[in-house]
Tab-separated table of C-alpha atoms in Angstrom:
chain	number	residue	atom	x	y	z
A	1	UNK	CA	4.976	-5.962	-5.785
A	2	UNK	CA	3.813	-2.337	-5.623
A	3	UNK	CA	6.812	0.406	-5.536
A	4	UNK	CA	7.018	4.971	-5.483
A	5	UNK	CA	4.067	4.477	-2.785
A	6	UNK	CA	4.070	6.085	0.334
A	7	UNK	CA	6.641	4.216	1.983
A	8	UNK	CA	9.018	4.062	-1.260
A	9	UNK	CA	8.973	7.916	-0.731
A	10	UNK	CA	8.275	8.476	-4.241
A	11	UNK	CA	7.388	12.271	-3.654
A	12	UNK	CA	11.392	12.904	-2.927
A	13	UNK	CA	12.759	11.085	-6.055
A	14	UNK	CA	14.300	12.510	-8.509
A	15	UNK	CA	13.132	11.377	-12.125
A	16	UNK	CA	16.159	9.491	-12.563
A	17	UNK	CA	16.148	7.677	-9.319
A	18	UNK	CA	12.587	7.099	-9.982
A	19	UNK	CA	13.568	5.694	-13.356
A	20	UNK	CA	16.471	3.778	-11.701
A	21	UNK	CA	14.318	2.460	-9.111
A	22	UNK	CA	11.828	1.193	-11.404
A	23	UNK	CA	14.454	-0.573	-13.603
A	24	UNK	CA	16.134	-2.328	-10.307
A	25	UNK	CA	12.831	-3.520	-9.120
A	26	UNK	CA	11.402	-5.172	-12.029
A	27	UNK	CA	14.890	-6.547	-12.981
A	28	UNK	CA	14.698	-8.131	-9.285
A	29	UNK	CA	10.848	-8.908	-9.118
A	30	UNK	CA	11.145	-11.420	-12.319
A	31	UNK	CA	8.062	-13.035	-12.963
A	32	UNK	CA	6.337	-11.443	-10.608
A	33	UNK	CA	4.262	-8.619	-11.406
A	34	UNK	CA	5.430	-5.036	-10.677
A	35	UNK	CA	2.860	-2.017	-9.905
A	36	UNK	CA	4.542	1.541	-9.517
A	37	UNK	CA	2.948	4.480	-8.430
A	38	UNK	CA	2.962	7.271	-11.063
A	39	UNK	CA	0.596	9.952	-9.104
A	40	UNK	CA	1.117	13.409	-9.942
A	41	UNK	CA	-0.755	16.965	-9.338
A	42	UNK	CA	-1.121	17.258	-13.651
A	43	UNK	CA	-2.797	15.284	-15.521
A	44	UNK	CA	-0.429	15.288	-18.461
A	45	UNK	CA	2.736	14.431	-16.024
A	46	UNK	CA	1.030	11.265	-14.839
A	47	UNK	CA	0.649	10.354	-18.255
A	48	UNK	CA	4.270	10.857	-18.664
A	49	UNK	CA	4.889	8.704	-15.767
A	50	UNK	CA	2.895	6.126	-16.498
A	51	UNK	CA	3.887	5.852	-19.924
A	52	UNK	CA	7.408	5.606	-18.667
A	53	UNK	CA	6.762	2.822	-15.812
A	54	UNK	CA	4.859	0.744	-18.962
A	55	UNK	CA	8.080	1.292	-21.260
A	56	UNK	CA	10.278	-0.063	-18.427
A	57	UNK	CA	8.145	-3.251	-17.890
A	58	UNK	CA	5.323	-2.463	-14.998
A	59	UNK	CA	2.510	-4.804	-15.105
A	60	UNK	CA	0.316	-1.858	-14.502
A	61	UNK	CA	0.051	1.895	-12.140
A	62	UNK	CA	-1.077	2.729	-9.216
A	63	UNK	CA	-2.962	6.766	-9.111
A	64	UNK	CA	-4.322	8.750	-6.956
A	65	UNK	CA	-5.699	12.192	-8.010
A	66	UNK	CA	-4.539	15.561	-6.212
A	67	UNK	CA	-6.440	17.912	-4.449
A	68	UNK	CA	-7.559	21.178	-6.116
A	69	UNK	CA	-8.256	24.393	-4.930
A	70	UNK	CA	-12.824	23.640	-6.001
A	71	UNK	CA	-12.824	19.791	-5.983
A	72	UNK	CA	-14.581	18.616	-8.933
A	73	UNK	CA	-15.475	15.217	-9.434
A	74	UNK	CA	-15.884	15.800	-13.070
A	75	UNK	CA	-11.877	16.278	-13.757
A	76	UNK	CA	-11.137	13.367	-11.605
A	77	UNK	CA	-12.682	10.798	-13.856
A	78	UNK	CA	-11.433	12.808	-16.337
A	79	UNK	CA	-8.208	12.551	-15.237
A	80	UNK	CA	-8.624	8.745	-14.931
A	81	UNK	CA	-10.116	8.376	-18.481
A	82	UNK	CA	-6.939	10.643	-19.972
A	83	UNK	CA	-4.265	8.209	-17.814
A	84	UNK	CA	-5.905	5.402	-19.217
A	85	UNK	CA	-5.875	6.252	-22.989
A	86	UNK	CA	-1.860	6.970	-22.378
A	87	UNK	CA	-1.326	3.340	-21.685
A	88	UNK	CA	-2.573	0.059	-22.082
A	89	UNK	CA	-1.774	-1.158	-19.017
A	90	UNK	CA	-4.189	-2.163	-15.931
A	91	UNK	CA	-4.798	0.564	-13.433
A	92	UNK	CA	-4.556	0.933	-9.807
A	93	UNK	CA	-6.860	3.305	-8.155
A	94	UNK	CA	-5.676	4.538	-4.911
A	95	UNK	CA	-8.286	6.123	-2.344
A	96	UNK	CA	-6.128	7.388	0.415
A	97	UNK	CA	-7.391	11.000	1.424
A	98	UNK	CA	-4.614	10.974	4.176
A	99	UNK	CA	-2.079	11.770	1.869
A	100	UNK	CA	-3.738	13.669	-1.384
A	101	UNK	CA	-6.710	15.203	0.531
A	102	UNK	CA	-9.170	14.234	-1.934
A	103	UNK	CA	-12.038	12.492	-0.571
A	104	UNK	CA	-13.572	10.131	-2.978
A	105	UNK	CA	-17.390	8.752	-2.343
A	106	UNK	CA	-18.294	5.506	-3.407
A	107	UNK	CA	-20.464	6.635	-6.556
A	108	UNK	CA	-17.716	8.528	-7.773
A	109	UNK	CA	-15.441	5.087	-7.171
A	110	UNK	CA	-17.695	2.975	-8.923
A	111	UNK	CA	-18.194	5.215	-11.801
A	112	UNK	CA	-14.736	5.355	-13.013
A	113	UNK	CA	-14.315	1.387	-12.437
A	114	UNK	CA	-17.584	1.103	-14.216
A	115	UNK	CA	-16.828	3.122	-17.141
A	116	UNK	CA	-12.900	2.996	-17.677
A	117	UNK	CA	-12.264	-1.131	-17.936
A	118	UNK	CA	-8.712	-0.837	-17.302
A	119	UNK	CA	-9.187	0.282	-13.647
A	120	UNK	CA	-8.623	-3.462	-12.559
A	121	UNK	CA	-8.215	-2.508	-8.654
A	122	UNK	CA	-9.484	-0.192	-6.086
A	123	UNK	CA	-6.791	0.398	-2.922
A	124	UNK	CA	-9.704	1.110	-0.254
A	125	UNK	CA	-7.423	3.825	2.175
A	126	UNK	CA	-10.577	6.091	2.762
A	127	UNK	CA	-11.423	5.307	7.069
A	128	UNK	CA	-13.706	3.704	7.956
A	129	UNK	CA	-12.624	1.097	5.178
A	130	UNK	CA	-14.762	-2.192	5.969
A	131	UNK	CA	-18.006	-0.269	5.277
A	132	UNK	CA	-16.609	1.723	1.967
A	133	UNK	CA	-15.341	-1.626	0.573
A	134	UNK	CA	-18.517	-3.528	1.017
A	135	UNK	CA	-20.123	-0.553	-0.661
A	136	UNK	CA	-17.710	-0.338	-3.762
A	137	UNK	CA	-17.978	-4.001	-4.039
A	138	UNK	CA	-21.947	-3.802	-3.633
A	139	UNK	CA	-21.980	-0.683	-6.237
A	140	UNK	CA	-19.258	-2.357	-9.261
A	141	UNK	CA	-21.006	-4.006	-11.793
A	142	UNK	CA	-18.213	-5.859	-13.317
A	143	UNK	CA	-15.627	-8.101	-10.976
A	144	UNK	CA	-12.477	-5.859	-9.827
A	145	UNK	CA	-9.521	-6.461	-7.078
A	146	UNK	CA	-9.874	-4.479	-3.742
A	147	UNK	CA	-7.272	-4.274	-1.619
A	148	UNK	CA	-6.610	-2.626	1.342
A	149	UNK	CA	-3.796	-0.409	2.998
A	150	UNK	CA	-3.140	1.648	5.983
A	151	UNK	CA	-0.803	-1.054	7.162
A	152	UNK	CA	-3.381	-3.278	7.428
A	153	UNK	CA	-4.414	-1.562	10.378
A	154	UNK	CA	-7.925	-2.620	10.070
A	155	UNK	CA	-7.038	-6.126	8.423
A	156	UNK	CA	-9.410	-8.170	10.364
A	157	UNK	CA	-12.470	-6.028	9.552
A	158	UNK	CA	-11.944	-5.130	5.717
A	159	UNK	CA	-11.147	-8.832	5.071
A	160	UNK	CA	-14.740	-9.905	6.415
A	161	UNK	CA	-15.718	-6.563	4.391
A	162	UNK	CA	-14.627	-8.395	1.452
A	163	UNK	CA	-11.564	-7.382	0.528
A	164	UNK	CA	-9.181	-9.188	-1.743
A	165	UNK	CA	-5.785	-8.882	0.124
A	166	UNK	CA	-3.343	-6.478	0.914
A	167	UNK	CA	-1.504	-3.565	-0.823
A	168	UNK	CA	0.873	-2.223	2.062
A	169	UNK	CA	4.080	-1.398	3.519
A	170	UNK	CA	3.642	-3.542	6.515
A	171	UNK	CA	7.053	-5.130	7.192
A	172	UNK	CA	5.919	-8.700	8.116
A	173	UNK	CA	3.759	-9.423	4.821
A	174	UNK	CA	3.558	-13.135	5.629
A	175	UNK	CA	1.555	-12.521	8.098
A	176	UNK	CA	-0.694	-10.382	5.616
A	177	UNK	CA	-0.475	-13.481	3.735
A	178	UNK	CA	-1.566	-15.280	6.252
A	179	UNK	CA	-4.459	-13.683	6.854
A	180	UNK	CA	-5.429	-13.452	3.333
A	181	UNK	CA	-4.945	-17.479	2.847
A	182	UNK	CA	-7.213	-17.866	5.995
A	183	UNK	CA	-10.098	-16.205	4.973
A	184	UNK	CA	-9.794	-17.685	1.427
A	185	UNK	CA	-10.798	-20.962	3.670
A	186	UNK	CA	-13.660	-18.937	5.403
A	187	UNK	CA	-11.097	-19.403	8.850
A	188	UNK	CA	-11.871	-16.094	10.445
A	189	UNK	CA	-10.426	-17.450	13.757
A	190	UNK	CA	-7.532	-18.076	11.924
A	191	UNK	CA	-7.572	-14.646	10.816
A	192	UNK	CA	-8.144	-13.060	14.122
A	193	UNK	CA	-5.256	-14.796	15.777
A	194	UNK	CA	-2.301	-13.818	13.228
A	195	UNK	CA	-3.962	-10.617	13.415
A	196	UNK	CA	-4.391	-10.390	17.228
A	197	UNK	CA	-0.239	-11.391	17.656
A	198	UNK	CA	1.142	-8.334	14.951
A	199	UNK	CA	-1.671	-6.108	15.763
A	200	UNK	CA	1.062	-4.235	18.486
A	201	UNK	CA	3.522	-3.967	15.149
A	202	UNK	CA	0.428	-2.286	13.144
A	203	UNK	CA	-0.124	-0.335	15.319
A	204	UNK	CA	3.619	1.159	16.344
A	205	UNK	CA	4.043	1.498	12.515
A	206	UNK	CA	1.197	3.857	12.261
A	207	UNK	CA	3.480	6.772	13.516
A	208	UNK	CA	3.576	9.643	10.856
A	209	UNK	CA	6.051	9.049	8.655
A	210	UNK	CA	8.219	6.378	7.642
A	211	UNK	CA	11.331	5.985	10.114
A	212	UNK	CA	9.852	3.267	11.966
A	213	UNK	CA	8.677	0.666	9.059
A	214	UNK	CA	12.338	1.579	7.158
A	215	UNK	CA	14.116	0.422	10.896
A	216	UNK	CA	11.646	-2.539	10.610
A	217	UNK	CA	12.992	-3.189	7.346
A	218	UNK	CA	16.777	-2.664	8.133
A	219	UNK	CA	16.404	-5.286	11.246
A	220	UNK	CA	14.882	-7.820	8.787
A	221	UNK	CA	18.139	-7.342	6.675
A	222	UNK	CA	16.683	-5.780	3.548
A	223	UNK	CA	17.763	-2.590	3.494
A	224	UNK	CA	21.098	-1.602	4.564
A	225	UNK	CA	20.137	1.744	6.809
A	226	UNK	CA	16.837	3.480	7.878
A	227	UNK	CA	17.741	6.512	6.674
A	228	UNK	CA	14.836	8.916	5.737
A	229	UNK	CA	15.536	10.878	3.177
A	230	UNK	CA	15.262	14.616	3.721
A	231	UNK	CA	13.567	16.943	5.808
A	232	UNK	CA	11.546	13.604	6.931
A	233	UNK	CA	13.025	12.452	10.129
A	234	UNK	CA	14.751	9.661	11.138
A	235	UNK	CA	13.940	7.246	14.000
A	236	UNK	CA	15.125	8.354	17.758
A	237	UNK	CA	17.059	6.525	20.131
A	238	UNK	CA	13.568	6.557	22.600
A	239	UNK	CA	11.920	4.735	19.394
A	240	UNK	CA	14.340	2.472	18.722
A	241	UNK	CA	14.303	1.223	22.056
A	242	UNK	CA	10.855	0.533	22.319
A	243	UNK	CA	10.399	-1.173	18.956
A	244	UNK	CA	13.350	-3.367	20.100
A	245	UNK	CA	11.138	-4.433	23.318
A	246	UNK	CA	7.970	-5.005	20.995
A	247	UNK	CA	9.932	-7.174	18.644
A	248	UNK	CA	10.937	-8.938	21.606
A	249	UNK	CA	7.618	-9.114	23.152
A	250	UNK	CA	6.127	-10.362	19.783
A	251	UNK	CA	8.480	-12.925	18.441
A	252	UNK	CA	10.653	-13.823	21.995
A	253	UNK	CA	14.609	-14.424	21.650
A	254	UNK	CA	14.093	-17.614	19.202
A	255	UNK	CA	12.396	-16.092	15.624
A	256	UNK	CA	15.023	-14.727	13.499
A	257	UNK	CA	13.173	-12.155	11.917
A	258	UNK	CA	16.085	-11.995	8.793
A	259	UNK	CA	14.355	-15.449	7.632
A	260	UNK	CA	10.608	-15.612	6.068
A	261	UNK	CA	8.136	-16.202	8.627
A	262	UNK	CA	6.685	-19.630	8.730
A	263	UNK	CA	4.755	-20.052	11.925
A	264	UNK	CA	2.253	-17.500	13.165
A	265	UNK	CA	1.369	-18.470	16.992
């Protein structure tokens, strides 16, 4: 379980409710693992962070680096090597230039993983990701996780890229799993069919921000409102009705969507 990503909307916390959050969620994951992202524009306040996610009983962090004004490629394995002297921990490192504006080439990737052992996973957010994953994996010279994001939005494609799985806010994640247990069995028309049926739902997600995947959530009954906290939006009335129709149109009037998803035709 990953949490303070993107959709968790960890850059409107406060450090209490990030430290509440953190608490809650590992107290409610139990055995199972807990990442949470610590990202921040200094180097010596994600050390803080991650120091006080590893305290509080994460199984590891997830970091990104910010942009700067000259971007340096120097100070961002610097800034990796620092983070990962603060803890002892695995690390997460995120490549999503959507959000942080920091494009990342594969070199630079595969250096830090190569020299800093306790990057254990690359999130591959950097479009087009089938092609950049193949290349980390190609360029690594040690085994590490990659997993993709975006929503899965190019599932199909970065799983025969070789990706590992899925690190995502996509509201249906059985089908994610799906996908992932599929290709595990080399089924890739398997994979193309779960993908093919919530492709529509990957898609209407994409819309910027996070109003429609938090309405998602609320109509699978596991969150009590959609509310967005502010100045992000929340969802309209003209949204609402038309992710009401695609639910409809994807699962018909006889999946309860509340319950885990067992069947994927």
């Amino acid at each position: 379980v990953t949490i303070l990503g993107v959709l968790g909307e960890s850059n409107r916390l406060t450090d209490k409710e990030r430290e509440t959050l953190i608490v809650t969620a590992i107290k409610a994951a139990g055995k199972v693992p807990v990442v949470v992202g610590t990202s921040h524009s200094g180097t010596r306040a994600t050390c803080d962070l991650s120091q006080m996610a590893q305290q509080l009983g994460a199984s590891g962090v997830m970091v990104t680096p910010s942009r700067e004004p000259t971007p340096n490629d120097t100070k961002i394995v610097e800034y990796f090597e620092k983070i990962a002297n603060s803890i002892s921990i695995p690390i997460v490192l995120q490549d999503h230039p959507a959000s942080t504006l920091v494009h990342m080439s594969v070199p630079l990737i595969t250096k830090i993983v190569n020299t800093i052992p306790s990057v254990a996973c690359v999130k591959a957010e950097a479009t087009p990701t089938p092609g950049k994953i193949a290349a980390i994996r190609q360029g690594v010279n040690r085994p590490v996780a990659i997993v993709a994001g975006l929503g899965a939005l190019y599932g199909l494609f970065e799983l025969r890229s070789g990706c590992d799985g899925f690190m995502t806010g996509f509201a249906f994640p059985e089908a994610l799993q799906e996908m992932v247990k599929a290709t595990k069995k080399g089924n890739f028309d398997r994979v193309r069919q779960v993908y093919q049926k919530f492709l529509p739902l990957i898609v209407y997600e994409q819309q910027p921000g996070v109003a429609v995947r938090k309405e998602i959530l609320r109509q699978r009954g596991l969150i009590a409102h959609s509310t967005v906290r502010h100045p992000g939006g929340d969802i309209t009335p003209q949204l609402l009705n038309q992710l009401l129709m695609l639910l409809s149109d994807v699962f018909g009037d006889k999946v309860d969507i509340t319950k885990v998803l067992k069947e994927f035709d």
